[in-house]
JSON list of C-alpha atoms in Angstrom, two decimals:
[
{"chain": "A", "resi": 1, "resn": "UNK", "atom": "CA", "xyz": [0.00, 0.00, 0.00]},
{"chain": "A", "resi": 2, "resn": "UNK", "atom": "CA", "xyz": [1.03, 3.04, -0.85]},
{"chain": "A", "resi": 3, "resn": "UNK", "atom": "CA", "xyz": [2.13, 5.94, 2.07]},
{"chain": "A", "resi": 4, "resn": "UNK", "atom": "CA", "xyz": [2.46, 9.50, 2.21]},
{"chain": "A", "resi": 5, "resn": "UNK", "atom": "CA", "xyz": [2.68, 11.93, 4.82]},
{"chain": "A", "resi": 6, "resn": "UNK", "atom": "CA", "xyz": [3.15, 15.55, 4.37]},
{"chain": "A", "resi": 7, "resn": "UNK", "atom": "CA", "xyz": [5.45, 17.65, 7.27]},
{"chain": "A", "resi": 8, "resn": "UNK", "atom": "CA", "xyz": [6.63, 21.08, 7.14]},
{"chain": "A", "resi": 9, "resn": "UNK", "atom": "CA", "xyz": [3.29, 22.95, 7.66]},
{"chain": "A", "resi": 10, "resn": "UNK", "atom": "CA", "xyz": [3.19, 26.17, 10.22]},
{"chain": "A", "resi": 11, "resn": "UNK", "atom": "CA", "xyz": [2.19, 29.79, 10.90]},
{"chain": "A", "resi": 12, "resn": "UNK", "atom": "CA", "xyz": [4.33, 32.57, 8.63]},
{"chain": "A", "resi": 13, "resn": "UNK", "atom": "CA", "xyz": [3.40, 36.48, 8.09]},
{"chain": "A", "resi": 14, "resn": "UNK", "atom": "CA", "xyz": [2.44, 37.24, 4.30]},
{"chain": "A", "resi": 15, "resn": "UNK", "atom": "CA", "xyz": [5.87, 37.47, 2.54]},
{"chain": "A", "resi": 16, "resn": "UNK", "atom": "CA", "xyz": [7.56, 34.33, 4.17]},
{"chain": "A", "resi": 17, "resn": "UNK", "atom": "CA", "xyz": [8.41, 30.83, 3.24]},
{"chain": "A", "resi": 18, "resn": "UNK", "atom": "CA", "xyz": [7.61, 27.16, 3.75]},
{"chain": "A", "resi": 19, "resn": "UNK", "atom": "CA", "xyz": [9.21, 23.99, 2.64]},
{"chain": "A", "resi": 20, "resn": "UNK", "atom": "CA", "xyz": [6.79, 21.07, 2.86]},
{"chain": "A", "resi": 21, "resn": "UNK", "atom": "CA", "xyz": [7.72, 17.39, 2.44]},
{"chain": "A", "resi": 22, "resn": "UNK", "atom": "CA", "xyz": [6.28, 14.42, 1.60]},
{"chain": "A", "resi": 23, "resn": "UNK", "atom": "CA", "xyz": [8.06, 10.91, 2.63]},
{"chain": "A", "resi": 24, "resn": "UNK", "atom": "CA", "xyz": [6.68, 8.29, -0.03]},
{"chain": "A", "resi": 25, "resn": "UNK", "atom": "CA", "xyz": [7.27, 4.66, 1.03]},
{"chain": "A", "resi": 26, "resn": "UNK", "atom": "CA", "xyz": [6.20, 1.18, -1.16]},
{"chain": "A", "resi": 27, "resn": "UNK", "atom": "CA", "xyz": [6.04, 3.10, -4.70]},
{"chain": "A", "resi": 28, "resn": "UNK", "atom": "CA", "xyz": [9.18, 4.54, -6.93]},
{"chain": "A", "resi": 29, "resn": "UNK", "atom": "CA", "xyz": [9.48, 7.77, -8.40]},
{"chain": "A", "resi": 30, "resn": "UNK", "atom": "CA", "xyz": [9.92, 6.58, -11.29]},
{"chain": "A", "resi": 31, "resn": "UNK", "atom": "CA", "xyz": [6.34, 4.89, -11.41]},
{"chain": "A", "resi": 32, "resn": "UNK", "atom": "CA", "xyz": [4.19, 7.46, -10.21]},
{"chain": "A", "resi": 33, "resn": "UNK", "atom": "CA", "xyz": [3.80, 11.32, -10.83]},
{"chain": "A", "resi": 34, "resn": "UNK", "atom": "CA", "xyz": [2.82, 13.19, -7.67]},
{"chain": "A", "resi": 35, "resn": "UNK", "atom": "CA", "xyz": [1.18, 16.74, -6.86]},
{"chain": "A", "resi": 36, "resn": "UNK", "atom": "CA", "xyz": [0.40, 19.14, -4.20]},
{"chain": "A", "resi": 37, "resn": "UNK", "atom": "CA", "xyz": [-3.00, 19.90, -3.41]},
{"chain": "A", "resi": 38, "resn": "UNK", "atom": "CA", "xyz": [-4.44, 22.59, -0.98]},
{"chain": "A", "resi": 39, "resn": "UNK", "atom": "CA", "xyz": [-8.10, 22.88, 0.72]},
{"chain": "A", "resi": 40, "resn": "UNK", "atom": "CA", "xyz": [-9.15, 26.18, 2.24]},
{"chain": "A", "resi": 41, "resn": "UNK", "atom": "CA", "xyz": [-12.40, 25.89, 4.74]},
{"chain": "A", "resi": 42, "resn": "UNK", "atom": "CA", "xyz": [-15.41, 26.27, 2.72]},
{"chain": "A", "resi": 43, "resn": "UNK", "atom": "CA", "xyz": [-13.77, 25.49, -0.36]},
{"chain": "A", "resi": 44, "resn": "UNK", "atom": "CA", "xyz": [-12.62, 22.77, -2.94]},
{"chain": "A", "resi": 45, "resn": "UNK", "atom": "CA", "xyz": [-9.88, 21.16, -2.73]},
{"chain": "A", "resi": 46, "resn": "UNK", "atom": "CA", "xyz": [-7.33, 22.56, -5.90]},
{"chain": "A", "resi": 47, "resn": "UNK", "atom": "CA", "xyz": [-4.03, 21.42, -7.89]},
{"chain": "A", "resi": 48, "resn": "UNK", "atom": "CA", "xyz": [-0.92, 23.43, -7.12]},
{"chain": "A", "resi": 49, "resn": "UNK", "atom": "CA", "xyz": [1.18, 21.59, -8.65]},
{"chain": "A", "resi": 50, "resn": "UNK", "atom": "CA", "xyz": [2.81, 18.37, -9.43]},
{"chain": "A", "resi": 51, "resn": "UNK", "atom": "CA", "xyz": [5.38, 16.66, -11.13]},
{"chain": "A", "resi": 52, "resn": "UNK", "atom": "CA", "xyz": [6.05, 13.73, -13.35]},
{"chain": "A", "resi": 53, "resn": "UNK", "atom": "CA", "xyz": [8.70, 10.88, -13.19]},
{"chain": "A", "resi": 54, "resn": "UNK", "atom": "CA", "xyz": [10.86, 12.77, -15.58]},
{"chain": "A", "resi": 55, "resn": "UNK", "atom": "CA", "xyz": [10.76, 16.00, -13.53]},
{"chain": "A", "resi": 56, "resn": "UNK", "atom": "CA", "xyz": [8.50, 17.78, -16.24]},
{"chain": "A", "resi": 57, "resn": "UNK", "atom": "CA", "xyz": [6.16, 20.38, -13.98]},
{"chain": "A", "resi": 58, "resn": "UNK", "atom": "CA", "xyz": [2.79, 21.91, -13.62]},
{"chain": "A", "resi": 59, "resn": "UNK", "atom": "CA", "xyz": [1.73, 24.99, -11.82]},
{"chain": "A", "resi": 60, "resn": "UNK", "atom": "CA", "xyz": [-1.68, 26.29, -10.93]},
{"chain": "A", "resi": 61, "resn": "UNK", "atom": "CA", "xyz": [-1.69, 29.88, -12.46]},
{"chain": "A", "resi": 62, "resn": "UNK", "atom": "CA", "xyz": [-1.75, 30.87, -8.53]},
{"chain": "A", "resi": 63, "resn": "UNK", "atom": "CA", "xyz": [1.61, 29.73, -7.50]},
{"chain": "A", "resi": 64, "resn": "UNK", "atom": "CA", "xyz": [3.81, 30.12, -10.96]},
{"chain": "A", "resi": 65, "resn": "UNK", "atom": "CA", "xyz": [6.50, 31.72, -9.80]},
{"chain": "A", "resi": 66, "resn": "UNK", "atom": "CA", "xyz": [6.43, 31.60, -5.98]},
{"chain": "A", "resi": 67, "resn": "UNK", "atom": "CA", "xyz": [6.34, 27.73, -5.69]},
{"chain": "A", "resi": 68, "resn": "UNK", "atom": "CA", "xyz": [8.35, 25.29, -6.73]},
{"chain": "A", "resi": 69, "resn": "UNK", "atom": "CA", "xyz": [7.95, 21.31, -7.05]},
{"chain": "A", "resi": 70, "resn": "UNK", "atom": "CA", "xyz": [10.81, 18.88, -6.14]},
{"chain": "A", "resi": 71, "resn": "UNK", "atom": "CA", "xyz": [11.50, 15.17, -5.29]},
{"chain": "A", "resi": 72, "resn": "UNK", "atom": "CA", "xyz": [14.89, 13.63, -4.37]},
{"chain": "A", "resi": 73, "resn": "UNK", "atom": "CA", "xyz": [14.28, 10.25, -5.00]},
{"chain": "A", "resi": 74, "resn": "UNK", "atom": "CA", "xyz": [17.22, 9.72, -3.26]},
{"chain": "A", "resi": 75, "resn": "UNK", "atom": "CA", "xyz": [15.32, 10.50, -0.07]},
{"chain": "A", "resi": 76, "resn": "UNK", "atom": "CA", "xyz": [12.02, 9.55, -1.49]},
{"chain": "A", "resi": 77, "resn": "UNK", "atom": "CA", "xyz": [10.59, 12.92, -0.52]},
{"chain": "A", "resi": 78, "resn": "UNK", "atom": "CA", "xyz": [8.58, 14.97, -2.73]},
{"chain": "A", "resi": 79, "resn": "UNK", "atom": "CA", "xyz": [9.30, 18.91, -1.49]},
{"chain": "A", "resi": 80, "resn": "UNK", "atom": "CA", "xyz": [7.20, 22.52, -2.06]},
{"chain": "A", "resi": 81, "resn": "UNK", "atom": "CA", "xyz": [9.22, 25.13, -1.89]},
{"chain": "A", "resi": 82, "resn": "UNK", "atom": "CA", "xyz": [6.63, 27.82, -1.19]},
{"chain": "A", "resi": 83, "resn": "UNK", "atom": "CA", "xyz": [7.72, 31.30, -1.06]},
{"chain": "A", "resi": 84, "resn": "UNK", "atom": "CA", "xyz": [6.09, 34.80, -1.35]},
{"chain": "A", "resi": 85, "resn": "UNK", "atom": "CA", "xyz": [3.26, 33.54, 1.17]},
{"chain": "A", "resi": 86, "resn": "UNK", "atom": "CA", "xyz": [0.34, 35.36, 1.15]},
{"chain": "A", "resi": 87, "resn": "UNK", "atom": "CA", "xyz": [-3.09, 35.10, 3.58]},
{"chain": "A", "resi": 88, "resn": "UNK", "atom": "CA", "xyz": [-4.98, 33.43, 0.52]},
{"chain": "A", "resi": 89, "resn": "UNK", "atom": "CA", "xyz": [-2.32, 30.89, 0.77]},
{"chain": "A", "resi": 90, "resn": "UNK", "atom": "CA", "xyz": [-3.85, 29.48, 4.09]},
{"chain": "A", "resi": 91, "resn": "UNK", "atom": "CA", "xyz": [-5.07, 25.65, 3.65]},
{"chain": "A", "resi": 92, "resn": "UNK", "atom": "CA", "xyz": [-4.88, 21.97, 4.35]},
{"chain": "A", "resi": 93, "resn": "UNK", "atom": "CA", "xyz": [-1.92, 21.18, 2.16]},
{"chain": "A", "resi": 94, "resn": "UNK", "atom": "CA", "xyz": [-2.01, 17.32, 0.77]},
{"chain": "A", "resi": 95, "resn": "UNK", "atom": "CA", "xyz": [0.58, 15.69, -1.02]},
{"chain": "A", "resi": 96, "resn": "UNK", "atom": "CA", "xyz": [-0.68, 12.88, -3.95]},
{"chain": "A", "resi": 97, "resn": "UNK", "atom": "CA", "xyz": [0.48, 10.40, -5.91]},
{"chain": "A", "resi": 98, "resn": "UNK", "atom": "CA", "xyz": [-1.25, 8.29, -8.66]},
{"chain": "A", "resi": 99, "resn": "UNK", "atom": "CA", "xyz": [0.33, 6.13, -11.45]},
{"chain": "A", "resi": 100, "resn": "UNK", "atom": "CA", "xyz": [-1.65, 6.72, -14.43]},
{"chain": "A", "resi": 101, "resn": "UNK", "atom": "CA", "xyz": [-2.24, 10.62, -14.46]},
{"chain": "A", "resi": 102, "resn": "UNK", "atom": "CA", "xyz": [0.28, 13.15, -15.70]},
{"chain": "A", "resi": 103, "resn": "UNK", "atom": "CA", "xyz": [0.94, 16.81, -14.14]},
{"chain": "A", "resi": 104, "resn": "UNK", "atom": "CA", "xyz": [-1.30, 18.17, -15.89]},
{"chain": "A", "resi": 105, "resn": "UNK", "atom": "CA", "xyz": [-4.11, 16.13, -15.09]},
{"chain": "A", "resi": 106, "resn": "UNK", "atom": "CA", "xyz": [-3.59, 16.37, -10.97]},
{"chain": "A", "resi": 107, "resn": "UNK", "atom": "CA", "xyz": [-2.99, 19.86, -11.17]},
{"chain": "A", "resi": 108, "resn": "UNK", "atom": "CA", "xyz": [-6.41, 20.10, -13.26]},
{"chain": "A", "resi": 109, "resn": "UNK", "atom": "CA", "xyz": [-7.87, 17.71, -11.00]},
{"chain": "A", "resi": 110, "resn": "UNK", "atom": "CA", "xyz": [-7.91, 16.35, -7.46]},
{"chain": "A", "resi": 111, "resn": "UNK", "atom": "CA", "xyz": [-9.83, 13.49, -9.03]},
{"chain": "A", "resi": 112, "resn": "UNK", "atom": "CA", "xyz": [-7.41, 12.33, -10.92]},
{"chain": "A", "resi": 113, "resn": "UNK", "atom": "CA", "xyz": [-5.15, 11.22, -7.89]},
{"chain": "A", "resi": 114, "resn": "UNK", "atom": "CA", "xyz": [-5.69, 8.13, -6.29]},
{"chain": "A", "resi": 115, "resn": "UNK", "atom": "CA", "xyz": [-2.89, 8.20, -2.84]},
{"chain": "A", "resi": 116, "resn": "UNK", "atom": "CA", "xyz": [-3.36, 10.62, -0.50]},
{"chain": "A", "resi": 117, "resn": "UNK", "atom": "CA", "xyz": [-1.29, 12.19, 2.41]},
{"chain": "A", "resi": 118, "resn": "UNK", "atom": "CA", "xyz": [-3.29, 13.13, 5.31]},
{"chain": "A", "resi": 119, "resn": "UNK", "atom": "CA", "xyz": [-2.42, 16.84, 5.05]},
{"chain": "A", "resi": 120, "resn": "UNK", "atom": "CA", "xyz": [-0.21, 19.53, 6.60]},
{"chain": "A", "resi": 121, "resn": "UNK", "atom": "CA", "xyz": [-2.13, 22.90, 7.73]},
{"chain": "A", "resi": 122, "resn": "UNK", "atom": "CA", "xyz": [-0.11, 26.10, 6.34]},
{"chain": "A", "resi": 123, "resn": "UNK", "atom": "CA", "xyz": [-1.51, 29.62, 7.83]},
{"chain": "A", "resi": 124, "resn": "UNK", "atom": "CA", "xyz": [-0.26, 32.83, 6.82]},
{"chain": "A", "resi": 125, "resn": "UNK", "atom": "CA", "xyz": [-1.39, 35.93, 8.82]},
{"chain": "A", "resi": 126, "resn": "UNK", "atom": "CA", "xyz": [-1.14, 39.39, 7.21]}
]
């Protein structure tokens, strides 16, 4: 069975930085592609981004350029380097992994993700 579990969540001021992780056990990088996914209170659950065996990457159009999507497989961590933090940031973040859909697809998509993490909680206060 696949496992994932997210760490690295906290309480910034707008402008700061997080680095979450993900430590993946029973599954290869090279098998799966993987995403980050965020759910606000009151709202649906949305791609940020995610990543592909090859390293190719997808951004929601809310995050280009503040986020970035990593894995050392090395480590077999999947990393979001999240900087730029604003309040609208604030959410449930989830890491996800499925085998079948590409970047594009999870970031599109929460649907299209079938492993979930059970979610780190990221608050930024203005």
């Amino acid at each position: 069975q696949v496992q994932l579990a997210e760490s690295g969540g906290g309480s910034v001021q707008a402008g700061g930085s997080l680095r979450l992780s993900c430590a993946v056990s029973r599954f290869y990088f090279n098998s799966f592609s993987m995403g980050w996914y965020r759910q606000a209170p009151g709202k649906e659950r949305e791609g940020v981004a995610a990543i592909d065996s090859d390293g190719n990457t997808v951004y929601a159009d809310s995050v280009k350029d503040r986020f970035t999507i990593s894995h050392d497989s090395a480590e077999n961590t999947l990393y979001l380097q999240m900087n730029g933090l604003t309040p609208e940031d604030t959410a449930m973040y989830y890491c996800a992994a499925d085998r079948w859909s590409g970047p594009s697809a999870l970031v599109r998509s929460h649907s299209a993700a079938r492993f979930w993490g059970q979610g780190t909680q990221v608050t930024v206060s203005s």
